[in-house]
Every structure is written in structure tokens, then in C-alpha cells.
Tab-separated table of C-alpha atoms in Angstrom:
chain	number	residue	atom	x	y	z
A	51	UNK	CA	-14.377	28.859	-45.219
A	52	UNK	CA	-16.255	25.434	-45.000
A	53	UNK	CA	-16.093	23.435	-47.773
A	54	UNK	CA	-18.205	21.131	-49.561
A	55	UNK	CA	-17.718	18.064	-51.419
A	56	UNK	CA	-19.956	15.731	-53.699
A	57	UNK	CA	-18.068	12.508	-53.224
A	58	UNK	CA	-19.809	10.764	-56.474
A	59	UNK	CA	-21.649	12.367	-59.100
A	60	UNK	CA	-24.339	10.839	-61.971
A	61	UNK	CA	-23.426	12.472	-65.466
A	62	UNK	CA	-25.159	15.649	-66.397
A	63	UNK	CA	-28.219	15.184	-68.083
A	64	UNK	CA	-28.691	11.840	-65.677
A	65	UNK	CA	-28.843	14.372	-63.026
A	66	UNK	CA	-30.391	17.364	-64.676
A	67	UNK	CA	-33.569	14.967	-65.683
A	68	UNK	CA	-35.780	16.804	-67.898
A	69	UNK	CA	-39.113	18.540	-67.311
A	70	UNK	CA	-39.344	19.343	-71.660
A	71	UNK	CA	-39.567	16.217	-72.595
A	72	UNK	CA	-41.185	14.606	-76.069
A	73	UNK	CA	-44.752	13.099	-74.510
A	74	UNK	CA	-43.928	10.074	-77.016
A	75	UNK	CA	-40.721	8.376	-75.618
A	76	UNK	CA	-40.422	10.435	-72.169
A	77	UNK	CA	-36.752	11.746	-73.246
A	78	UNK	CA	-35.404	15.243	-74.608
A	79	UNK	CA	-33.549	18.333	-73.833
A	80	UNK	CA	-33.493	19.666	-70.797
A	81	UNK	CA	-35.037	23.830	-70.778
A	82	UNK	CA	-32.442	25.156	-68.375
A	83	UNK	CA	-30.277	22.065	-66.762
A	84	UNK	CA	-28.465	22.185	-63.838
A	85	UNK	CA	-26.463	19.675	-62.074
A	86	UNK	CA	-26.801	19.424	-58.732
A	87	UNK	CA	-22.994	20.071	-57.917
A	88	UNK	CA	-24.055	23.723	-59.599
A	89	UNK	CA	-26.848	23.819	-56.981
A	90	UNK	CA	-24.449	23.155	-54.276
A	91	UNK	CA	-21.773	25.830	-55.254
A	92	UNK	CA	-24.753	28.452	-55.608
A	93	UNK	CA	-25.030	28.280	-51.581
A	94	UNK	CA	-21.327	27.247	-50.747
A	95	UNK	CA	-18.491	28.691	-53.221
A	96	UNK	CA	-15.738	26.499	-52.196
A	97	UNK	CA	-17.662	23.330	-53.622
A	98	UNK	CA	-15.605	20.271	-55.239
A	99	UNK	CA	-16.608	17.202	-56.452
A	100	UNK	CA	-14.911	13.958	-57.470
A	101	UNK	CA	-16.537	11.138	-59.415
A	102	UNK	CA	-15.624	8.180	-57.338
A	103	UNK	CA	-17.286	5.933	-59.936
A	104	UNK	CA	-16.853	6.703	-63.485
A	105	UNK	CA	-20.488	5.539	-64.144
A	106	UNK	CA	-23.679	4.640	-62.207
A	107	UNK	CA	-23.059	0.799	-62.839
A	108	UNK	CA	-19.709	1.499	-60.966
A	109	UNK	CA	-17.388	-1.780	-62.389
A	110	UNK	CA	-14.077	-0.089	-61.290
A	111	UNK	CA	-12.701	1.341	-58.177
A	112	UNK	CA	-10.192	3.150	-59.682
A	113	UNK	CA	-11.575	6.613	-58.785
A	114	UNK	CA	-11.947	5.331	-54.720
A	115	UNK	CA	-8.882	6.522	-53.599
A	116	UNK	CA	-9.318	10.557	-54.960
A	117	UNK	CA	-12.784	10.446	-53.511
A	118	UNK	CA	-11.580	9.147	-50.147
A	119	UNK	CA	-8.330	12.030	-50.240
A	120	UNK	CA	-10.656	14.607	-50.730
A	121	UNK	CA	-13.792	13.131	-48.156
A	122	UNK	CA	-10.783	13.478	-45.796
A	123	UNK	CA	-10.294	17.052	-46.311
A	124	UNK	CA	-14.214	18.326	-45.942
A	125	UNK	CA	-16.112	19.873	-43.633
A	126	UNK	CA	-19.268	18.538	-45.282
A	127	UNK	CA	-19.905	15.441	-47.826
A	128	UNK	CA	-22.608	15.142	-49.690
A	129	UNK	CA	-22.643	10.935	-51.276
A	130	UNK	CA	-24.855	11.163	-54.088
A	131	UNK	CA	-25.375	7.687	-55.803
A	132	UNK	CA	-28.523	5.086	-57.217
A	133	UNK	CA	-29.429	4.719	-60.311
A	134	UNK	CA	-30.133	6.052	-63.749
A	135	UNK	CA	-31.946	5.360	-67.170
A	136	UNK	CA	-29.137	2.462	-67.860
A	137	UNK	CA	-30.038	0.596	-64.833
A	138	UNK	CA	-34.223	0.949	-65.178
A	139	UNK	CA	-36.366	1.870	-67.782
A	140	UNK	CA	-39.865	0.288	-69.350
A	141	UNK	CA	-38.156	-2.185	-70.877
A	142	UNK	CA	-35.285	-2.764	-68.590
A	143	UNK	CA	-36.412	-4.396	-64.959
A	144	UNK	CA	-33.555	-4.618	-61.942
A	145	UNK	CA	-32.481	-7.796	-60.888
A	146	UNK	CA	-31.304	-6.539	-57.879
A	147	UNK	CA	-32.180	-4.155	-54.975
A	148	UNK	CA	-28.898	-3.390	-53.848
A	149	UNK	CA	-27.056	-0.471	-55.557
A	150	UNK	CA	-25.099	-1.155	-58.673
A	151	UNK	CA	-21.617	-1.956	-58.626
A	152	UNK	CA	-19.184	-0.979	-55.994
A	153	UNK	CA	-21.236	1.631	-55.167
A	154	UNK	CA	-22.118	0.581	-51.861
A	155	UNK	CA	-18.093	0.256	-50.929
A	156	UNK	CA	-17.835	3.580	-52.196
A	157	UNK	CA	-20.227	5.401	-49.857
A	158	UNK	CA	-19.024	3.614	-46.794
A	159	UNK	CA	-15.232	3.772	-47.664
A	160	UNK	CA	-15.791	7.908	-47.720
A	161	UNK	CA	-18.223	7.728	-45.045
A	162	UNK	CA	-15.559	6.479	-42.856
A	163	UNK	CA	-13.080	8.915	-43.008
A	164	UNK	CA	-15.555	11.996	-43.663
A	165	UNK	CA	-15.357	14.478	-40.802
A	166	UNK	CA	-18.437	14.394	-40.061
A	167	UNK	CA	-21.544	11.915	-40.664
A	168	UNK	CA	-22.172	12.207	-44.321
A	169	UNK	CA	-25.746	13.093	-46.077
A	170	UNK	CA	-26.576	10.340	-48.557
A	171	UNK	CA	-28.701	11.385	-51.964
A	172	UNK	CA	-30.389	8.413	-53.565
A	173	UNK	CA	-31.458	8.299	-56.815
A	174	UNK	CA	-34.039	6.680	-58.969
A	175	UNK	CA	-37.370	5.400	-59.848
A	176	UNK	CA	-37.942	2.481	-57.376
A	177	UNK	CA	-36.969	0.790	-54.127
A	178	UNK	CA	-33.287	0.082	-53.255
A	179	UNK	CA	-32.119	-2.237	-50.326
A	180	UNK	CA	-29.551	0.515	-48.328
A	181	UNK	CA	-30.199	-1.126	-45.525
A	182	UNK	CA	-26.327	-1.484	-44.786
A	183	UNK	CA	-26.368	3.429	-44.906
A	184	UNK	CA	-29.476	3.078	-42.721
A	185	UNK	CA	-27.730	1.926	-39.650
A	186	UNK	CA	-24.564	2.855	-40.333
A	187	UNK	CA	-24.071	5.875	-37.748
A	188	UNK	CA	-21.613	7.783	-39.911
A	189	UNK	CA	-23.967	8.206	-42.046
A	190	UNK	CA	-26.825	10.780	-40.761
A	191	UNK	CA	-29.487	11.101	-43.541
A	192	UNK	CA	-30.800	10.095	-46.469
A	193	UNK	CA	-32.716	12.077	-48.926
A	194	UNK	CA	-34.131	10.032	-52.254
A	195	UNK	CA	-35.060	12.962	-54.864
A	196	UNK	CA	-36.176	10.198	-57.545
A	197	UNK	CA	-35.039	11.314	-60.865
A	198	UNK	CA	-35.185	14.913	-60.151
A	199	UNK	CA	-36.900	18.062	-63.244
A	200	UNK	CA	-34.352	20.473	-64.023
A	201	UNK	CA	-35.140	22.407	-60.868
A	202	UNK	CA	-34.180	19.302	-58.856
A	203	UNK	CA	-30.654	20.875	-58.142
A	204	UNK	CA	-32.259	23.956	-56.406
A	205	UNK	CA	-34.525	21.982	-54.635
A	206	UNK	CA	-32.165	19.516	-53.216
A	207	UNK	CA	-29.792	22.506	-52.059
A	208	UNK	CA	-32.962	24.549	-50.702
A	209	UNK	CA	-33.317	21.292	-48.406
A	210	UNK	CA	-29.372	20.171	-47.668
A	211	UNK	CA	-29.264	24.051	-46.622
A	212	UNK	CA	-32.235	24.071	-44.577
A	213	UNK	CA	-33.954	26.563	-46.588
A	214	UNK	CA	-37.239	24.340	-47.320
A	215	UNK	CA	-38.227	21.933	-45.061
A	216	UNK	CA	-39.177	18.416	-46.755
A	217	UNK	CA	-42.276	16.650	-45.956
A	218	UNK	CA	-42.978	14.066	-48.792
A	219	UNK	CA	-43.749	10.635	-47.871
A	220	UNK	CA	-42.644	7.208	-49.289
A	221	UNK	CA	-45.157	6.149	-52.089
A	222	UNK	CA	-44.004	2.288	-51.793
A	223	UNK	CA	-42.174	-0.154	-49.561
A	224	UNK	CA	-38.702	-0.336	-49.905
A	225	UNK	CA	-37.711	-4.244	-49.683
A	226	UNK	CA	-34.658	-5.869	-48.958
A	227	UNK	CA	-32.594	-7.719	-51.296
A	228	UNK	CA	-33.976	-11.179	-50.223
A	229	UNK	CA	-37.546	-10.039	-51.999
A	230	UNK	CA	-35.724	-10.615	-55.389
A	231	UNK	CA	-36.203	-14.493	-54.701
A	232	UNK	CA	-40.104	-14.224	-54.851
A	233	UNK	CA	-41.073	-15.363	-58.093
A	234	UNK	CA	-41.714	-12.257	-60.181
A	235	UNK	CA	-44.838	-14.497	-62.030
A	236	UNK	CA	-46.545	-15.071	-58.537
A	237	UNK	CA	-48.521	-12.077	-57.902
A	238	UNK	CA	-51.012	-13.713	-54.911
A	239	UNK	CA	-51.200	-10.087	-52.970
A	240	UNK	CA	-52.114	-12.046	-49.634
A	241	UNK	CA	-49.065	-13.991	-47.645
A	242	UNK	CA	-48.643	-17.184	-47.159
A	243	UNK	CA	-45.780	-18.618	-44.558
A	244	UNK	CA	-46.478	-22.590	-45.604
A	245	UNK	CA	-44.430	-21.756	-48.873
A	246	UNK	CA	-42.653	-18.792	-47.504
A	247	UNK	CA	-44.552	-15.568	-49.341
A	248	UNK	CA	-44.281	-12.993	-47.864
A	249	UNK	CA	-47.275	-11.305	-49.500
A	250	UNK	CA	-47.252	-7.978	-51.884
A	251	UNK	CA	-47.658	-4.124	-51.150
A	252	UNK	CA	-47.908	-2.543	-47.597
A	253	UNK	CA	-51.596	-4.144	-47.441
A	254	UNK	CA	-50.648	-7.662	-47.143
A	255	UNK	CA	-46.632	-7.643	-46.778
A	256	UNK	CA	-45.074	-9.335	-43.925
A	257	UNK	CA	-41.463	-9.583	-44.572
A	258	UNK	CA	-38.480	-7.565	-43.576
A	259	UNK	CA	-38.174	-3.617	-44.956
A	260	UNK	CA	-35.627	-1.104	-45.406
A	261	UNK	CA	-38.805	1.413	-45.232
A	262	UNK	CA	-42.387	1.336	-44.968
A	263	UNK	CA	-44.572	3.308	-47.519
A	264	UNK	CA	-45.680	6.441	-45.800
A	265	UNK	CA	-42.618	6.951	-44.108
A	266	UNK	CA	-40.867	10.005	-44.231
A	267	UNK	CA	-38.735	12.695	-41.920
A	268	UNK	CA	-39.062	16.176	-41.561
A	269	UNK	CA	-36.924	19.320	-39.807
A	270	UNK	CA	-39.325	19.519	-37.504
A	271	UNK	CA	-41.499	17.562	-34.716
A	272	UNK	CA	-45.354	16.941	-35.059
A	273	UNK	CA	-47.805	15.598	-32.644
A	274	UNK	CA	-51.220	14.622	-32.871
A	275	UNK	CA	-54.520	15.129	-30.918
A	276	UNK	CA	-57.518	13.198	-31.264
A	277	UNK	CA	-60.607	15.949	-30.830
A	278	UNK	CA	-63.547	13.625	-32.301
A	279	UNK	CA	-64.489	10.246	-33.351
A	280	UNK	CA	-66.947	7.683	-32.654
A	281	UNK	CA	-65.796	4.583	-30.508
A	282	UNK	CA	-68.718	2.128	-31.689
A	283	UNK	CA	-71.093	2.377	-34.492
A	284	UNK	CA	-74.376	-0.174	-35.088
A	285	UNK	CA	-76.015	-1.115	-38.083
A	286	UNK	CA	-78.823	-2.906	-36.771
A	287	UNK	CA	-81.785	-2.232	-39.034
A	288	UNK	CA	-79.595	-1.274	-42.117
A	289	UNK	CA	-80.159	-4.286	-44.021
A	290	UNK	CA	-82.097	-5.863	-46.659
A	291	UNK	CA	-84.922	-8.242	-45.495
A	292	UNK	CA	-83.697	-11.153	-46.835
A	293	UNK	CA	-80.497	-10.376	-44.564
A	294	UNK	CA	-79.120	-12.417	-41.957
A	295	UNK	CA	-76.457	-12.359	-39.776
A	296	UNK	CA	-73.264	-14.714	-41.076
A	297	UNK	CA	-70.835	-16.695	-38.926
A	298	UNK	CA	-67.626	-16.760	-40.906
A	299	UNK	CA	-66.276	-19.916	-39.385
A	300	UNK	CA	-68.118	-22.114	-36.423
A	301	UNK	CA	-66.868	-20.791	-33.067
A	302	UNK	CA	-65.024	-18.375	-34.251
A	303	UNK	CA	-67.317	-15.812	-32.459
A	304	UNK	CA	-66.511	-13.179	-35.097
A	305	UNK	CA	-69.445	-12.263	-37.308
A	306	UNK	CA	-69.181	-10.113	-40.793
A	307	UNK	CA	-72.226	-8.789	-43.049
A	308	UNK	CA	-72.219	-8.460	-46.935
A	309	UNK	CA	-71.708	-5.220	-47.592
A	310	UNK	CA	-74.363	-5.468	-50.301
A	311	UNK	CA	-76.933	-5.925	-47.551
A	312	UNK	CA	-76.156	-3.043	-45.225
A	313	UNK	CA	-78.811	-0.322	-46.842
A	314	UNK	CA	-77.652	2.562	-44.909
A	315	UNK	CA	-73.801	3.147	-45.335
A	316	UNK	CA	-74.251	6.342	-45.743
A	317	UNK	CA	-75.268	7.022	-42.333
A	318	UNK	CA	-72.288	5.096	-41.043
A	319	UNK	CA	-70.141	7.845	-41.633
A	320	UNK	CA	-68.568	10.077	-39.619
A	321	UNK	CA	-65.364	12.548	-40.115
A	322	UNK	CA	-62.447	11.705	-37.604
A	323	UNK	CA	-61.534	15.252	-36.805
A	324	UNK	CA	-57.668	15.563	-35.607
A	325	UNK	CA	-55.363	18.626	-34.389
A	326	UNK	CA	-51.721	18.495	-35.721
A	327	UNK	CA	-49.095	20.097	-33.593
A	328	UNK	CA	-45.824	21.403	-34.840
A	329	UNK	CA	-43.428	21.117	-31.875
A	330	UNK	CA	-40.205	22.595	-33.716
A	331	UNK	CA	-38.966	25.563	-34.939
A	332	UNK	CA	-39.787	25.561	-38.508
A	333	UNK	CA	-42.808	26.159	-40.637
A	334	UNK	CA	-43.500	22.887	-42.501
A	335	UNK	CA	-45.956	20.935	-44.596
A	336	UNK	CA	-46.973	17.571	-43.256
A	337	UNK	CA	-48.739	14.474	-44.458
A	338	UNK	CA	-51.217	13.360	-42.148
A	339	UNK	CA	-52.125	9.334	-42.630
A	340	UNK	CA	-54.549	7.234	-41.438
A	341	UNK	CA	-54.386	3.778	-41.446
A	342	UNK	CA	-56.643	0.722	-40.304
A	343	UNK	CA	-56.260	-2.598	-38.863
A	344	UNK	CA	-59.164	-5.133	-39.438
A	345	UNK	CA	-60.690	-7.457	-36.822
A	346	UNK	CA	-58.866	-10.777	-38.014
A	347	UNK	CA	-62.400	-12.658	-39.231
A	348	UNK	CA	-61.284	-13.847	-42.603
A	349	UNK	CA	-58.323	-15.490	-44.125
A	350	UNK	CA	-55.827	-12.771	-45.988
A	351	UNK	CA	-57.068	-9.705	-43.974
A	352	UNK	CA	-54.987	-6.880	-44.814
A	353	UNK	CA	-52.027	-6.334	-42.210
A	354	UNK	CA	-53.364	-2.326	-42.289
A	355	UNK	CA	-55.034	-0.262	-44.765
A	356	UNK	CA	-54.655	3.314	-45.526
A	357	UNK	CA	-58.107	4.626	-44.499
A	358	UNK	CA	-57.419	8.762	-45.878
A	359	UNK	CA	-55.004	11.111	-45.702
A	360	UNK	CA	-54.059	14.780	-46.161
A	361	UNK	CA	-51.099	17.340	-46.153
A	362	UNK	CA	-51.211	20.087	-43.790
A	363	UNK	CA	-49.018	23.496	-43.638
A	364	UNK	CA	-48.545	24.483	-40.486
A	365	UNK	CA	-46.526	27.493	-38.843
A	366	UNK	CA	-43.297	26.722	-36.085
A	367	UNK	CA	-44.978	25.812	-33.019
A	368	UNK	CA	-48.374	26.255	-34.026
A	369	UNK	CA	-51.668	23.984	-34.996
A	370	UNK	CA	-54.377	23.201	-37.495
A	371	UNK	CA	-57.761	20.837	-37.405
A	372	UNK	CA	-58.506	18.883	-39.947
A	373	UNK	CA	-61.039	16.094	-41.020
A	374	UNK	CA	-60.406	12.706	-42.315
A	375	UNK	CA	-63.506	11.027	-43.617
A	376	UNK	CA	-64.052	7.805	-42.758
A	377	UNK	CA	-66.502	5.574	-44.565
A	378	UNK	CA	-66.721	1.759	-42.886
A	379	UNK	CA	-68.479	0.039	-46.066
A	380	UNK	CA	-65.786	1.291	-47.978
A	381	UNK	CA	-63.160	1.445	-45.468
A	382	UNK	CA	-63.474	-1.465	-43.737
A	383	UNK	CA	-64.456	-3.632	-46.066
A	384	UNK	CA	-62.169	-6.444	-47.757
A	385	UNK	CA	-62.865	-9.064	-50.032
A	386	UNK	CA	-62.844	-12.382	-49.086
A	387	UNK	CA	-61.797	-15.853	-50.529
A	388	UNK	CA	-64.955	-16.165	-52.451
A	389	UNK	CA	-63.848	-12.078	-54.114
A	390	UNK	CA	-67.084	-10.726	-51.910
A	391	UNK	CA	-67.271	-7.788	-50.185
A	392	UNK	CA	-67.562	-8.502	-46.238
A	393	UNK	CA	-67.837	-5.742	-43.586
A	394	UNK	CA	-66.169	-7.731	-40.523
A	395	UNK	CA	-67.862	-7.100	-36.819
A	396	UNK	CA	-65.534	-6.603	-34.123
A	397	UNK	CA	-62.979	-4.182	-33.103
A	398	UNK	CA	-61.235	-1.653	-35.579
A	399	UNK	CA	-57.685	-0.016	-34.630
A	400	UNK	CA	-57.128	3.631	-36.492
A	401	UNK	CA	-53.822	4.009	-36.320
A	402	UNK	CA	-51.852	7.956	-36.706
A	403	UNK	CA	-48.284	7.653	-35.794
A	404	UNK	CA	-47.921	6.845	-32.688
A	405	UNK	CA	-51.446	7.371	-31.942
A	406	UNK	CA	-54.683	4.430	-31.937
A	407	UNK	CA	-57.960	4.503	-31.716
A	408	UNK	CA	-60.209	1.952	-31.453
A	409	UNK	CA	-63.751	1.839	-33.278
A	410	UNK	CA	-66.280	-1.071	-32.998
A	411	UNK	CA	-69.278	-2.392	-35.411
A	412	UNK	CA	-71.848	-4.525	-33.993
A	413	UNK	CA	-75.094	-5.551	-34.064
A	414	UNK	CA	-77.247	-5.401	-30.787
């Protein structure tokens, strides 16, 4: 019989994060907890864990060498480290992006002698800087579950098992450790390389990553098809007499209107209609995203912008259309240095996946 083992474990109610909680302090009793280990053993009997480190902030490596014997011995491990309520809460903020303790010497001492690549579970409520597990090549996935609801055990197994097939998305960018040195106080969203910002959010960010918000893996293999969208829109005669056309800078060639001005946005619309394929062999829900890049007119234009997005279920080797609205006053819009609302002429990229398309406004 195979066997599985959880090389490092969070305590029990760390794990078994509650869904009944009191709406006044966000803490309680779980309903029906369930540590993930029990998840495991419900799908593989012959299921052991050892702790590894005693606690998440992992001071001592006292418990490395057990947790090393017994990686040694798997078929399958299963790390599972990050952090807990002791490490981040509303009143406590992380110094730090890397993973507390000896953690990370943990996971790579038993990823070394494991059998086989090991499957990394990350825990948490925020970014952490694992850039050292992402190219490490015995270690072949990681899965962050946040701070799992008391059905986070099932859920996790349903997935390690291949009995769901995951599809979520990162909701933020996951920096590296050097981000720590930007001033915490210094919240300018735009870059700015002459003092060596790298800028805030996916928007405006131009330093290194771990991962990019939006990114995500799945069991399976999608595609994408453009079927309709318009490759140049004009708004002549959509503005308000006293409207003129604006050169942002002399001889820049690169003209933007006031989106204040433009009277017709409305019939600037249009729905960027998509097919998404599923190439594999599993049903699966996917998040489609569509992002923009901006005609580089004015000083601290976004790197990209997230124009609309949706999640799709599709069946194992089969299809569905969808729709994406796209509306360019809102859309492609950005506030310049003044804080006004500009609607930038030139040439749009829309960007899914792999996948671009390019859109232009002008004025005949």
C-alpha cells in the first residue's frame, strides 16, 4: 500500500479555521473541525504525519531529523507550512515575506530525500516570497488554501487526489523579500526608478515577483479563440462644443481627450466575444481575464489593467462563448498628473493569456 506523509503540520484549530465564528472579533469554535491530516487519511489509510516544527514560527530544528526519516520512507509527501494567526492578524503586520523560522530549511531538507517531488501547501492570509520551492525541481506544486473553513481539509484532499479540479486565481502579487525595504509610509501607486520604487499593485508594479495576480494552474489545458472584436473605434463628433483636441506633450505625436468631453461613450462600446477551449481530460472551471495595456501618452500609465473577467465551466475537451464587455471611457481611461480623467489616442493591446489584440481610438 502507498503511503502518505504530512511532513509538517499547523496545530488543530490553526488548520481547522473556523466558518462559526463571533461576527465581533472574527474567532470561535469551529462547527465540525477537521485537520487536514484527517482529510488525507479519509482517501489514503496508511497516512502519518510528523511535526517537523513544533510551531509555525519554527525557532528549533529539533523535530528535522524524524521528519526527514520518515520523508525517506514515503511514497508521497505532502509539506504543509506558512503562517497562522501568531504571525498576522489586524493588529500584527509581517516584517518579512519569507516563511517564518527554519521553515524554509525544513521543506527543502525533506524535499531532498522525498521519493518523489513533493506537493507544497501554503498557508495564510497574504503574499510569501517562496521563490527558493518555485524553482526548486523536487518540488512539483504548490497549492496556497489561505486559512482554510472547516471544510478546508476535504477540499484540499478532493484536489491533492484529483477529485476536483482547482481553478482559483491569485487575488494579489506575491513580492519578493526585497519589497520589505520600500517604505511602508510611501504609498505613491505609480513607479519611479530615479529613487528606486518600484511602484504598488499589479497596475503600476515593476519589480521582481514570485507570482503575478491572476495567476493560477489548473489539471487541465485551455485555449482561447478570438470570434469578435473591433480593431479601431472613432469618436469624432462625440464631444462637447467647446472641445478640442489636446497634445499631451509637444511632438510627442500622441493625442488624449477628456473623458468629460466625449458625449457618446455609450456608443463606444462593444462586447469582446471569446471561445474557451478545454484541451485536457477533465471537466473544469476557469477564470477568463482580460487585461489592457495603454498607449504610453502620459507619465505613470498603468503597466496593464484588468479590463473584465469571468469564470467559465466547461466539460473535458469541450467549449463555451462568452462576452467580456468592454467600455473605453471607463476602460481605458487613467488619470493623469493633474488627477483628470484622459482617454489616450493611439493603439490599445487586450491581452488573454497568451493571446493580443490590438484596438485603436482616433480621431479622423
Amino acid at each position: 500500500m502507498k503511503e502518505l506523509i504530512i511532513c509538517f503540520r499547523l496545530s488543530y484549530y490553526q488548520i481547522c479555521y473556523n466558518n462559526c465564528f463571533n461576527v465581533f472579533n472574527g474567532v470561535g469554535i469551529p462547527c465540525s473541525p477537521k485537520s487536514l491530516f484527517e482529510g488525507f487519511k479519509d482517501y489514503i489509510k496508511n497516512t502519518y504525519y510528523t511535526s517537523g516544527c513544533a510551531d509555525v514560527p519554527c525557532d528549533s530544528d529539533a523535530g528535522f531529523k524524524e521528519a526527514i526519516q520518515t520523508a525517506q520512507k514515503a511514497d508521497f509527501v505532502v509539506v504543509v507550512a506558512g503562517l497562522d494567526l501568531t504571525q498576522e492578524t489586524e493588529d500584527l503586520d509581517r516584517v518579512s515575506l519569507l516563511l517564518p523560522g527554519q521553515q524554509m530549511a525544513l521543506i527543502s531538507s525533506v524535499a531532498t530525500v522525498s521519493k518523489r517531488p513533493v506537493i507544497l501547501v501554503l498557508t495564510g492570509g497574504g503574499p510569501l516570497d517562496v521563490s527558493f520551492a518555485k524553482s526548486d525541481p523536487q518540488i512539483s506544486s504548490i497549492v496556497w488554501i489561505g486559512y482554510p473553513g472547516e471544510a478546508g481539509a476535504k477540499a484540499l484532499a478532493e484536489i491533492i487526489f484529483g477529485d476536483y479540479n482547482p481553478g482559483g486565481r491569485l487575488t494579489m502579487t506575491w513580492y519578493t523579500e526585497s519589497f520589505t525595504k520600500v517604505p511602508m509610509n510611501d504609498m505613491n501607486m505609480r513607479a519611479d526608478p530615479s529613487r528606486g520604487y518600484p511602484g504598488r499593485t499589479y497596475r503600476f508594479y515593476i519589480g521582481d515577483r514570485v507570482y503575478g495576480f491572476g495567476e493560477g494552474l489548473s489539471y487541465t489545458n485551455y485555449s482561447y479563440k478570438f470570434l469578435s472584436a473591433p480593431s479601431k473605434l472613432s469618436i469624432s463628433g462625440s464631444f462637447k462644443a467647446r472641445s478640442s483636441r489636446n497634445i499631451l506633450q509637444e511632438g510627442s505625436g500622441l493625442d488624449y481627450v477628456n473623458t468629460y468631453e466625449v458625449t457618446s461613450c455609450t456608443s463606444l462600446r462593444f462586447y469582446f466575444q471569446i471561445c474557451v477551449m478545454n484541451r485536457g481530460d477533465m471537466d473544469g472551471s476557469h477564470v477568463v481575464m482580460l487585461f489592457a495595456r495603454f498607449p504610453k501618452v502620459a507619465k505613470g500609465t498603468p503597466e496593464r489593467q484588468l479590463i473584465g473577467f469571468d469564470r467559465v465551466h466547461t466539460f473535458k475537451n469541450g467549449s463555451k462563448e462568452i462576452s467580456i464587455l468592454v467600455d473605453p471611457c471607463e476602460h481605458f481611461s487613467i488619470a493623469n498628473e493633474h488627477g483628470n480623467r484622459i482617454l489616450p489616442l493611439g493603439n490599445y493591446r487586450l491581452n488573454l493569456g497568451d493571446m493580443e489584440h490590438s484596438v485603436t481610438i482616433e480621431i479622423p
